[in-house]
CSV table of N, CA and C in Angstrom, one decimal:
chain,number,residue,atom,x,y,z
A,1,UNK,N,22.3,-50.7,-45.8
A,1,UNK,CA,21.5,-49.6,-45.4
A,1,UNK,C,22.4,-48.3,-45.3
A,2,UNK,N,21.7,-47.2,-45.6
A,2,UNK,CA,22.4,-45.9,-45.6
A,2,UNK,C,22.7,-45.5,-44.2
A,3,UNK,N,23.6,-44.6,-44.0
A,3,UNK,CA,24.0,-44.2,-42.6
A,3,UNK,C,23.3,-42.9,-42.2
A,4,UNK,N,22.9,-42.1,-43.2
A,4,UNK,CA,22.4,-40.7,-42.8
A,4,UNK,C,21.3,-40.7,-41.8
A,5,UNK,N,20.3,-41.6,-42.1
A,5,UNK,CA,19.1,-41.7,-41.2
A,5,UNK,C,19.6,-42.0,-39.7
A,6,UNK,N,20.5,-42.9,-39.6
A,6,UNK,CA,20.9,-43.3,-38.2
A,6,UNK,C,21.9,-42.3,-37.6
A,7,UNK,N,22.5,-41.5,-38.4
A,7,UNK,CA,23.5,-40.5,-37.9
A,7,UNK,C,22.8,-39.4,-37.2
A,8,UNK,N,21.6,-39.0,-37.7
A,8,UNK,CA,20.8,-37.9,-37.1
A,8,UNK,C,19.8,-38.4,-36.1
A,9,UNK,N,20.3,-39.0,-35.1
A,9,UNK,CA,19.4,-39.6,-34.1
A,9,UNK,C,18.9,-38.5,-33.2
A,10,UNK,N,17.9,-38.9,-32.4
A,10,UNK,CA,17.3,-37.9,-31.5
A,10,UNK,C,16.0,-38.5,-31.0
A,11,UNK,N,15.0,-37.7,-30.8
A,11,UNK,CA,13.7,-38.2,-30.6
A,11,UNK,C,13.4,-38.4,-29.1
A,12,UNK,N,14.0,-37.6,-28.3
A,12,UNK,CA,13.6,-37.5,-26.9
A,12,UNK,C,12.3,-36.9,-26.7
A,13,UNK,N,11.8,-36.8,-25.5
A,13,UNK,CA,10.5,-36.2,-25.3
A,13,UNK,C,10.3,-34.8,-25.9
A,14,UNK,N,11.4,-34.0,-25.7
A,14,UNK,CA,11.3,-32.6,-26.2
A,14,UNK,C,11.5,-32.5,-27.7
A,15,UNK,N,12.0,-33.6,-28.4
A,15,UNK,CA,12.3,-33.5,-29.8
A,15,UNK,C,11.9,-34.9,-30.4
A,16,UNK,N,10.6,-35.2,-30.5
A,16,UNK,CA,10.2,-36.5,-31.0
A,16,UNK,C,10.6,-36.8,-32.4
A,17,UNK,N,10.8,-38.1,-32.7
A,17,UNK,CA,10.9,-38.5,-34.1
A,17,UNK,C,9.6,-38.3,-34.8
A,18,UNK,N,9.8,-37.7,-36.0
A,18,UNK,CA,8.6,-37.4,-36.8
A,18,UNK,C,8.9,-37.9,-38.3
A,19,UNK,N,7.8,-38.5,-38.8
A,19,UNK,CA,7.9,-38.9,-40.3
A,19,UNK,C,7.0,-37.9,-41.0
A,20,UNK,N,7.6,-37.2,-42.0
A,20,UNK,CA,6.9,-36.3,-42.8
A,20,UNK,C,6.4,-37.0,-44.1
A,21,UNK,N,5.2,-36.8,-44.5
A,21,UNK,CA,4.6,-37.3,-45.7
A,21,UNK,C,4.1,-36.1,-46.5
A,22,UNK,N,4.6,-36.0,-47.8
A,22,UNK,CA,4.2,-34.9,-48.7
A,22,UNK,C,3.4,-35.4,-49.8
A,23,UNK,N,2.2,-34.9,-50.1
A,23,UNK,CA,1.3,-35.4,-51.1
A,23,UNK,C,1.1,-34.3,-52.1
A,24,UNK,N,0.9,-34.6,-53.4
A,24,UNK,CA,0.5,-33.7,-54.4
A,24,UNK,C,-1.0,-33.3,-54.3
A,25,UNK,N,-1.3,-32.1,-53.9
A,25,UNK,CA,-2.7,-31.7,-53.8
A,25,UNK,C,-3.3,-31.5,-55.2
A,26,UNK,N,-2.5,-31.1,-56.2
A,26,UNK,CA,-3.0,-30.9,-57.5
A,26,UNK,C,-3.7,-32.1,-58.1
A,27,UNK,N,-3.4,-33.3,-57.6
A,27,UNK,CA,-4.0,-34.5,-58.1
A,27,UNK,C,-5.5,-34.6,-57.7
A,28,UNK,N,-5.9,-33.9,-56.7
A,28,UNK,CA,-7.3,-33.9,-56.2
A,28,UNK,C,-8.2,-32.9,-57.0
A,29,UNK,N,-7.5,-32.2,-57.9
A,29,UNK,CA,-8.3,-31.1,-58.6
A,29,UNK,C,-8.4,-31.6,-60.1
A,30,UNK,N,-9.3,-30.9,-60.8
A,30,UNK,CA,-9.5,-31.2,-62.2
A,30,UNK,C,-8.2,-30.9,-63.0
A,31,UNK,N,-7.8,-31.7,-64.0
A,31,UNK,CA,-8.7,-32.7,-64.6
A,31,UNK,C,-8.7,-34.1,-64.0
A,32,UNK,N,-7.7,-34.4,-63.1
A,32,UNK,CA,-7.6,-35.8,-62.5
A,32,UNK,C,-8.6,-36.0,-61.5
A,33,UNK,N,-8.8,-35.1,-60.5
A,33,UNK,CA,-9.9,-35.2,-59.5
A,33,UNK,C,-9.8,-36.5,-58.7
A,34,UNK,N,-8.6,-36.9,-58.2
A,34,UNK,CA,-8.4,-38.1,-57.5
A,34,UNK,C,-9.2,-38.0,-56.2
A,35,UNK,N,-10.0,-39.0,-55.8
A,35,UNK,CA,-10.7,-38.9,-54.5
A,35,UNK,C,-9.8,-39.0,-53.3
A,36,UNK,N,-10.4,-38.7,-52.1
A,36,UNK,CA,-9.6,-38.8,-50.9
A,36,UNK,C,-9.0,-40.2,-50.6
A,37,UNK,N,-9.8,-41.2,-50.9
A,37,UNK,CA,-9.3,-42.6,-50.7
A,37,UNK,C,-8.0,-42.8,-51.5
A,38,UNK,N,-8.0,-42.4,-52.7
A,38,UNK,CA,-6.8,-42.5,-53.6
A,38,UNK,C,-5.6,-41.8,-53.0
A,39,UNK,N,-5.8,-40.6,-52.4
A,39,UNK,CA,-4.7,-39.9,-51.8
A,39,UNK,C,-4.2,-40.5,-50.5
A,40,UNK,N,-5.2,-41.1,-49.8
A,40,UNK,CA,-4.8,-41.8,-48.6
A,40,UNK,C,-3.9,-43.0,-48.9
A,41,UNK,N,-4.3,-43.7,-50.0
A,41,UNK,CA,-3.6,-44.9,-50.5
A,41,UNK,C,-2.1,-44.5,-50.9
A,42,UNK,N,-2.0,-43.3,-51.5
A,42,UNK,CA,-0.6,-42.8,-51.9
A,42,UNK,C,0.2,-42.6,-50.7
A,43,UNK,N,-0.3,-42.0,-49.6
A,43,UNK,CA,0.4,-41.8,-48.4
A,43,UNK,C,0.8,-43.2,-47.8
A,44,UNK,N,-0.2,-44.1,-47.8
A,44,UNK,CA,0.1,-45.5,-47.2
A,44,UNK,C,1.2,-46.1,-48.0
A,45,UNK,N,1.2,-46.0,-49.3
A,45,UNK,CA,2.2,-46.7,-50.2
A,45,UNK,C,3.6,-46.1,-49.9
A,46,UNK,N,3.7,-44.8,-49.8
A,46,UNK,CA,5.0,-44.2,-49.7
A,46,UNK,C,5.6,-44.4,-48.3
A,47,UNK,N,4.7,-44.4,-47.2
A,47,UNK,CA,5.1,-44.7,-45.9
A,47,UNK,C,5.6,-46.2,-45.8
A,48,UNK,N,4.8,-47.1,-46.3
A,48,UNK,CA,5.2,-48.5,-46.3
A,48,UNK,C,6.6,-48.7,-47.0
A,49,UNK,N,6.7,-48.1,-48.1
A,49,UNK,CA,8.0,-48.3,-48.9
A,49,UNK,C,9.2,-47.7,-48.1
A,50,UNK,N,9.0,-46.6,-47.5
A,50,UNK,CA,10.0,-45.9,-46.8
A,50,UNK,C,10.4,-46.7,-45.5
A,51,UNK,N,9.5,-47.1,-44.7
A,51,UNK,CA,9.8,-47.9,-43.5
A,51,UNK,C,10.4,-49.2,-43.8
A,52,UNK,N,9.9,-49.9,-44.9
A,52,UNK,CA,10.4,-51.2,-45.2
A,52,UNK,C,11.8,-51.1,-45.7
A,53,UNK,N,12.1,-50.2,-46.7
A,53,UNK,CA,13.4,-50.0,-47.2
A,53,UNK,C,14.4,-49.5,-46.2
A,54,UNK,N,14.0,-48.8,-45.2
A,54,UNK,CA,14.9,-48.2,-44.2
A,54,UNK,C,14.8,-49.0,-42.9
A,55,UNK,N,14.3,-50.2,-42.9
A,55,UNK,CA,14.0,-50.9,-41.6
A,55,UNK,C,15.2,-51.2,-40.8
A,56,UNK,N,16.4,-51.1,-41.3
A,56,UNK,CA,17.6,-51.4,-40.6
A,56,UNK,C,18.2,-50.1,-39.9
A,57,UNK,N,17.6,-48.9,-40.3
A,57,UNK,CA,18.1,-47.7,-39.7
A,57,UNK,C,17.7,-47.6,-38.2
A,58,UNK,N,18.5,-47.0,-37.4
A,58,UNK,CA,18.3,-46.9,-36.0
A,58,UNK,C,17.0,-46.0,-35.7
A,59,UNK,N,16.8,-44.9,-36.5
A,59,UNK,CA,15.6,-44.1,-36.2
A,59,UNK,C,14.3,-44.8,-36.6
A,60,UNK,N,14.3,-45.6,-37.6
A,60,UNK,CA,13.1,-46.4,-38.0
A,60,UNK,C,12.9,-47.4,-36.9
A,61,UNK,N,13.9,-48.1,-36.4
A,61,UNK,CA,13.7,-49.1,-35.4
A,61,UNK,C,13.1,-48.5,-34.1
A,62,UNK,N,13.7,-47.3,-33.7
A,62,UNK,CA,13.2,-46.7,-32.5
A,62,UNK,C,11.7,-46.2,-32.7
A,63,UNK,N,11.5,-45.7,-33.9
A,63,UNK,CA,10.1,-45.1,-34.2
A,63,UNK,C,9.1,-46.3,-34.2
A,64,UNK,N,9.5,-47.4,-34.7
A,64,UNK,CA,8.5,-48.5,-34.8
A,64,UNK,C,8.4,-49.2,-33.4
A,65,UNK,N,9.4,-49.2,-32.5
A,65,UNK,CA,9.3,-49.8,-31.2
A,65,UNK,C,8.4,-49.0,-30.3
A,66,UNK,N,8.1,-47.7,-30.6
A,66,UNK,CA,7.2,-46.9,-29.9
A,66,UNK,C,6.0,-46.6,-30.8
A,67,UNK,N,5.5,-47.7,-31.4
A,67,UNK,CA,4.4,-47.6,-32.5
A,67,UNK,C,3.2,-46.9,-32.0
A,68,UNK,N,2.8,-47.0,-30.7
A,68,UNK,CA,1.6,-46.4,-30.3
A,68,UNK,C,1.7,-44.8,-30.1
A,69,UNK,N,3.0,-44.3,-30.2
A,69,UNK,CA,3.2,-42.9,-30.1
A,69,UNK,C,3.9,-42.3,-31.3
A,70,UNK,N,3.6,-42.9,-32.5
A,70,UNK,CA,4.2,-42.3,-33.7
A,70,UNK,C,3.7,-40.9,-34.0
A,71,UNK,N,4.6,-40.1,-34.6
A,71,UNK,CA,4.2,-38.8,-35.0
A,71,UNK,C,4.4,-38.7,-36.5
A,72,UNK,N,3.4,-38.3,-37.2
A,72,UNK,CA,3.5,-38.1,-38.7
A,72,UNK,C,2.9,-36.7,-38.9
A,73,UNK,N,3.5,-36.0,-39.9
A,73,UNK,CA,2.9,-34.7,-40.4
A,73,UNK,C,2.7,-34.9,-41.9
A,74,UNK,N,1.5,-34.6,-42.3
A,74,UNK,CA,1.2,-34.7,-43.8
A,74,UNK,C,1.0,-33.4,-44.4
A,75,UNK,N,1.9,-33.1,-45.3
A,75,UNK,CA,2.0,-31.8,-46.0
A,75,UNK,C,1.6,-31.9,-47.5
A,76,UNK,N,1.4,-30.7,-48.1
A,76,UNK,CA,1.0,-30.8,-49.5
A,76,UNK,C,1.9,-29.9,-50.4
A,77,UNK,N,2.0,-30.3,-51.6
A,77,UNK,CA,2.6,-29.5,-52.7
A,77,UNK,C,1.6,-29.4,-53.8
A,78,UNK,N,1.8,-28.4,-54.7
A,78,UNK,CA,0.8,-28.2,-55.8
A,78,UNK,C,1.1,-28.7,-57.1
A,79,UNK,N,2.3,-29.4,-57.3
A,79,UNK,CA,2.6,-30.0,-58.6
A,79,UNK,C,3.8,-31.0,-58.4
A,80,UNK,N,4.0,-31.7,-59.5
A,80,UNK,CA,5.1,-32.7,-59.6
A,80,UNK,C,6.4,-31.9,-59.5
A,81,UNK,N,6.5,-30.7,-60.1
A,81,UNK,CA,7.7,-29.9,-60.0
A,81,UNK,C,8.0,-29.5,-58.6
A,82,UNK,N,7.0,-29.1,-57.8
A,82,UNK,CA,7.2,-28.8,-56.4
A,82,UNK,C,7.6,-30.0,-55.6
A,83,UNK,N,7.0,-31.1,-55.9
A,83,UNK,CA,7.3,-32.4,-55.2
A,83,UNK,C,8.8,-32.7,-55.4
A,84,UNK,N,9.3,-32.6,-56.6
A,84,UNK,CA,10.7,-32.8,-57.0
A,84,UNK,C,11.6,-31.8,-56.3
A,85,UNK,N,11.1,-30.6,-56.2
A,85,UNK,CA,11.9,-29.5,-55.5
A,85,UNK,C,12.0,-29.9,-54.0
A,86,UNK,N,11.0,-30.4,-53.4
A,86,UNK,CA,11.1,-30.8,-52.0
A,86,UNK,C,12.1,-32.0,-51.8
A,87,UNK,N,12.0,-32.9,-52.8
A,87,UNK,CA,12.9,-34.0,-52.7
A,87,UNK,C,14.4,-33.5,-52.8
A,88,UNK,N,14.6,-32.5,-53.7
A,88,UNK,CA,16.0,-32.0,-53.8
A,88,UNK,C,16.4,-31.3,-52.5
A,89,UNK,N,15.5,-30.5,-51.9
A,89,UNK,CA,15.8,-29.9,-50.6
A,89,UNK,C,16.2,-30.9,-49.6
A,90,UNK,N,15.4,-32.0,-49.5
A,90,UNK,CA,15.7,-33.1,-48.5
A,90,UNK,C,17.1,-33.7,-48.9
A,91,UNK,N,17.3,-34.0,-50.1
A,91,UNK,CA,18.6,-34.6,-50.6
A,91,UNK,C,19.7,-33.7,-50.2
A,92,UNK,N,19.6,-32.5,-50.6
A,92,UNK,CA,20.7,-31.5,-50.3
A,92,UNK,C,21.1,-31.4,-48.8
A,93,UNK,N,20.1,-31.7,-48.0
A,93,UNK,CA,20.3,-31.6,-46.5
A,93,UNK,C,20.5,-33.0,-45.9
A,94,UNK,N,20.8,-34.0,-46.7
A,94,UNK,CA,21.1,-35.3,-46.1
A,94,UNK,C,19.9,-36.0,-45.5
A,95,UNK,N,18.7,-35.7,-45.9
A,95,UNK,CA,17.5,-36.3,-45.3
A,95,UNK,C,17.1,-37.5,-46.1
A,96,UNK,N,17.2,-38.7,-45.6
A,96,UNK,CA,16.8,-39.9,-46.3
A,96,UNK,C,15.3,-39.8,-46.5
A,97,UNK,N,14.8,-40.2,-47.7
A,97,UNK,CA,13.4,-40.2,-48.1
A,97,UNK,C,13.2,-41.0,-49.3
A,98,UNK,N,11.9,-41.3,-49.5
A,98,UNK,CA,11.5,-42.0,-50.7
A,98,UNK,C,10.4,-41.3,-51.4
A,99,UNK,N,10.4,-41.4,-52.8
A,99,UNK,CA,9.4,-40.8,-53.6
A,99,UNK,C,8.5,-42.0,-54.2
A,100,UNK,N,7.2,-41.8,-54.2
A,100,UNK,CA,6.3,-42.9,-54.7
A,100,UNK,C,5.9,-42.5,-56.1
A,101,UNK,N,5.9,-43.5,-57.0
A,101,UNK,CA,5.4,-43.3,-58.4
A,101,UNK,C,4.3,-44.3,-58.5
A,102,UNK,N,3.1,-43.8,-58.7
A,102,UNK,CA,1.9,-44.6,-58.9
A,102,UNK,C,2.0,-45.3,-60.3
A,103,UNK,N,1.8,-46.6,-60.3
A,103,UNK,CA,1.8,-47.3,-61.5
A,103,UNK,C,0.4,-47.9,-61.8
A,104,UNK,N,-0.1,-48.1,-62.9
A,104,UNK,CA,0.7,-48.0,-64.2
A,104,UNK,C,0.8,-46.6,-64.8
A,105,UNK,N,0.2,-45.6,-64.1
A,105,UNK,CA,0.1,-44.3,-64.6
A,105,UNK,C,1.5,-43.6,-64.7
A,106,UNK,N,2.4,-44.0,-63.9
A,106,UNK,CA,3.8,-43.4,-63.9
A,106,UNK,C,3.8,-42.0,-63.3
A,107,UNK,N,2.9,-41.7,-62.4
A,107,UNK,CA,2.7,-40.4,-61.8
A,107,UNK,C,3.4,-40.3,-60.5
A,108,UNK,N,4.3,-39.4,-60.3
A,108,UNK,CA,4.9,-39.1,-59.0
A,108,UNK,C,3.9,-38.5,-58.1
A,109,UNK,N,3.6,-39.1,-56.9
A,109,UNK,CA,2.5,-38.7,-56.1
A,109,UNK,C,2.9,-38.2,-54.7
A,110,UNK,N,4.0,-38.8,-54.1
A,110,UNK,CA,4.2,-38.5,-52.7
A,110,UNK,C,5.7,-38.8,-52.3
A,111,UNK,N,6.0,-38.2,-51.2
A,111,UNK,CA,7.3,-38.4,-50.5
A,111,UNK,C,7.1,-38.7,-49.1
A,112,UNK,N,7.9,-39.6,-48.5
A,112,UNK,CA,7.9,-39.8,-47.1
A,112,UNK,C,9.4,-39.8,-46.7
A,113,UNK,N,9.6,-39.1,-45.5
A,113,UNK,CA,11.0,-39.1,-45.0
A,113,UNK,C,11.2,-40.3,-44.0
A,114,UNK,N,12.4,-40.6,-43.8
A,114,UNK,CA,12.8,-41.4,-42.7
A,114,UNK,C,12.4,-40.7,-41.4
A,115,UNK,N,12.0,-41.3,-40.3
A,115,UNK,CA,11.7,-40.6,-39.1
A,115,UNK,C,13.0,-39.9,-38.6
A,116,UNK,N,12.9,-38.6,-38.4
A,116,UNK,CA,14.0,-37.8,-37.8
A,116,UNK,C,13.5,-37.0,-36.6
A,117,UNK,N,14.4,-36.5,-35.8
A,117,UNK,CA,13.9,-35.6,-34.7
A,117,UNK,C,13.2,-34.4,-35.4
A,118,UNK,N,12.2,-33.9,-34.8
A,118,UNK,CA,11.4,-32.8,-35.3
A,118,UNK,C,12.3,-31.6,-35.6
A,119,UNK,N,13.2,-31.4,-34.8
A,119,UNK,CA,14.1,-30.2,-35.0
A,119,UNK,C,15.0,-30.3,-36.2
A,120,UNK,N,15.1,-31.5,-36.8
A,120,UNK,CA,16.0,-31.7,-38.0
A,120,UNK,C,15.2,-31.4,-39.3
A,121,UNK,N,14.0,-32.0,-39.4
A,121,UNK,CA,13.2,-31.9,-40.6
A,121,UNK,C,12.2,-30.7,-40.7
A,122,UNK,N,11.6,-30.4,-39.6
A,122,UNK,CA,10.6,-29.4,-39.6
A,122,UNK,C,11.1,-28.0,-40.2
A,123,UNK,N,12.3,-27.5,-39.9
A,123,UNK,CA,12.7,-26.3,-40.5
A,123,UNK,C,12.8,-26.4,-42.0
A,124,UNK,N,13.1,-27.5,-42.6
A,124,UNK,CA,13.3,-27.6,-44.0
A,124,UNK,C,12.0,-27.7,-44.7
A,125,UNK,N,10.9,-28.0,-44.0
A,125,UNK,CA,9.6,-28.2,-44.6
A,125,UNK,C,8.5,-27.2,-44.2
A,126,UNK,N,9.0,-26.3,-43.4
A,126,UNK,CA,8.1,-25.3,-42.7
A,126,UNK,C,7.3,-24.5,-43.8
A,127,UNK,N,7.8,-24.3,-45.0
A,127,UNK,CA,7.1,-23.5,-46.0
A,127,UNK,C,5.9,-24.2,-46.6
A,128,UNK,N,5.8,-25.5,-46.4
A,128,UNK,CA,4.7,-26.3,-46.9
A,128,UNK,C,3.4,-26.2,-46.0
A,129,UNK,N,2.3,-26.3,-46.7
A,129,UNK,CA,1.0,-26.3,-46.0
A,129,UNK,C,0.6,-27.7,-45.6
A,130,UNK,N,-0.2,-27.9,-44.5
A,130,UNK,CA,-0.7,-29.1,-44.2
A,130,UNK,C,-1.6,-29.6,-45.3
A,131,UNK,N,-1.7,-31.0,-45.5
A,131,UNK,CA,-2.6,-31.5,-46.5
A,131,UNK,C,-3.9,-31.6,-45.9
A,132,UNK,N,-4.9,-31.0,-46.6
A,132,UNK,CA,-6.3,-30.9,-46.1
A,132,UNK,C,-7.2,-31.4,-47.2
């Protein structure tokens, strides 16, 4: 397991652990016009992948032990290029995350971060809009 996720611990009452999910809003528009259910599935896929692959990290273990009080923020980007840009911002700032590629289409659809204290990840993603 990587160390970055567990090195940036926190998550006290004033600074809860938050998992950010970023989805491509453009997929819901023409010509693809993916329905809401398909977008929800993309979020579920990337969250499952992230939590499973990072299950040994201290932040993931703490996040899952308090499962009834999980915090997630779902944000949107307008293109694959913007999604990749967000991934680079996260990578450049040492934020562990995973990108989901929907198969068999081979389309990058979503990102999920490892749970981090809100104060760590929110400033990096503040420029993004909520997914609606």
